[in-house]
Tab-separated table of C-alpha atoms in Angstrom:
chain	number	residue	atom	x	y	z
A	11	MET	CA	21.908	-9.742	-13.505
A	12	ASP	CA	19.243	-7.172	-13.755
A	13	ASN	CA	16.084	-7.813	-11.654
A	14	HIS	CA	14.128	-5.026	-13.304
A	15	GLN	CA	10.853	-6.175	-14.806
A	16	SER	CA	9.558	-4.295	-17.805
A	17	GLY	CA	6.309	-6.254	-18.340
A	18	PRO	CA	3.010	-6.166	-16.480
A	19	VAL	CA	3.009	-7.288	-12.874
A	20	GLU	CA	0.638	-10.179	-12.103
A	21	MET	CA	-1.764	-9.129	-9.320
A	22	GLY	CA	-3.577	-12.459	-8.846
A	23	ALA	CA	-7.313	-13.054	-8.762
A	24	PRO	CA	-9.653	-10.090	-8.219
A	25	MET	CA	-10.639	-9.419	-4.608
A	26	ASP	CA	-13.939	-10.900	-3.433
A	27	TYR	CA	-15.031	-8.061	-1.110
A	28	GLN	CA	-18.229	-9.729	0.054
A	29	GLU	CA	-16.341	-12.849	1.190
A	30	HIS	CA	-13.684	-10.654	2.801
A	31	GLU	CA	-16.285	-8.742	4.802
A	32	LYS	CA	-17.948	-11.999	5.916
A	33	THR	CA	-14.633	-13.481	7.006
A	34	TYR	CA	-13.627	-10.318	8.887
A	35	SER	CA	-17.036	-10.219	10.601
A	36	MET	CA	-16.613	-13.862	11.694
A	37	PHE	CA	-13.107	-13.091	12.987
A	38	LEU	CA	-14.371	-10.156	15.060
A	39	ALA	CA	-17.215	-12.254	16.492
A	40	GLY	CA	-14.793	-15.076	17.371
A	41	ALA	CA	-12.393	-12.649	19.005
A	42	LYS	CA	-15.255	-11.024	21.005
A	43	TRP	CA	-16.725	-14.341	22.216
A	44	GLY	CA	-13.325	-15.948	22.823
A	45	THR	CA	-12.192	-13.002	24.926
A	46	MET	CA	-15.388	-13.141	26.948
A	47	VAL	CA	-14.992	-16.856	27.681
A	48	VAL	CA	-11.344	-16.515	28.685
A	49	VAL	CA	-12.008	-13.585	31.026
A	50	ILE	CA	-14.950	-15.419	32.615
A	51	LEU	CA	-12.819	-18.537	33.025
A	52	LEU	CA	-10.130	-16.516	34.804
A	53	ILE	CA	-12.751	-14.910	37.105
A	54	ALA	CA	-14.223	-18.325	37.912
A	55	MET	CA	-10.750	-19.763	38.589
A	56	ALA	CA	-9.993	-16.849	40.904
A	57	ALA	CA	-13.290	-17.418	42.741
A	58	GLY	CA	-12.509	-21.116	43.116
A	59	PHE	CA	-8.874	-20.830	44.186
A	60	PHE	CA	-8.767	-17.579	46.176
A	61	GLY	CA	-12.391	-16.898	47.043
A	62	GLY	CA	-13.084	-20.237	48.681
A	63	ALA	CA	-15.905	-21.074	46.283
A	64	GLY	CA	-14.481	-24.520	45.452
A	65	ILE	CA	-15.113	-26.455	42.290
A	66	ILE	CA	-18.904	-26.317	42.391
A	67	GLY	CA	-18.946	-22.615	43.218
A	68	SER	CA	-16.476	-21.713	40.478
A	69	LEU	CA	-18.469	-23.802	37.998
A	70	LEU	CA	-21.609	-21.925	38.999
A	71	VAL	CA	-19.811	-18.595	38.641
A	72	PHE	CA	-18.578	-19.682	35.191
A	73	LEU	CA	-22.038	-20.728	34.021
A	74	ILE	CA	-23.819	-17.662	35.399
A	75	LEU	CA	-21.299	-15.234	33.948
A	76	ASN	CA	-21.409	-17.018	30.588
A	77	ALA	CA	-25.199	-16.719	30.505
A	78	ALA	CA	-24.976	-12.990	31.409
A	79	GLY	CA	-22.232	-12.448	28.830
A	80	ALA	CA	-24.195	-14.231	26.092
A	81	PHE	CA	-27.210	-12.038	26.931
A	82	LEU	CA	-25.131	-8.794	26.846
A	83	LEU	CA	-23.106	-9.612	23.696
A	84	ARG	CA	-25.899	-10.823	21.443
């Protein structure tokens, strides 16, 4: 059997570049904000477990750092 195609190759629908740029922008924003929240969560957990801050202290660290991060990343 010969798998060689001699006709035109179907490329699918044309690319919607505006939608692509919007999706990529949303992906980058989600990655940025998600990374910030995970890093802040790890810092708050370290403050609670190893720093002696306890649950209330680590919750305060988490909230304060989230507010600072939201201010810096906007």
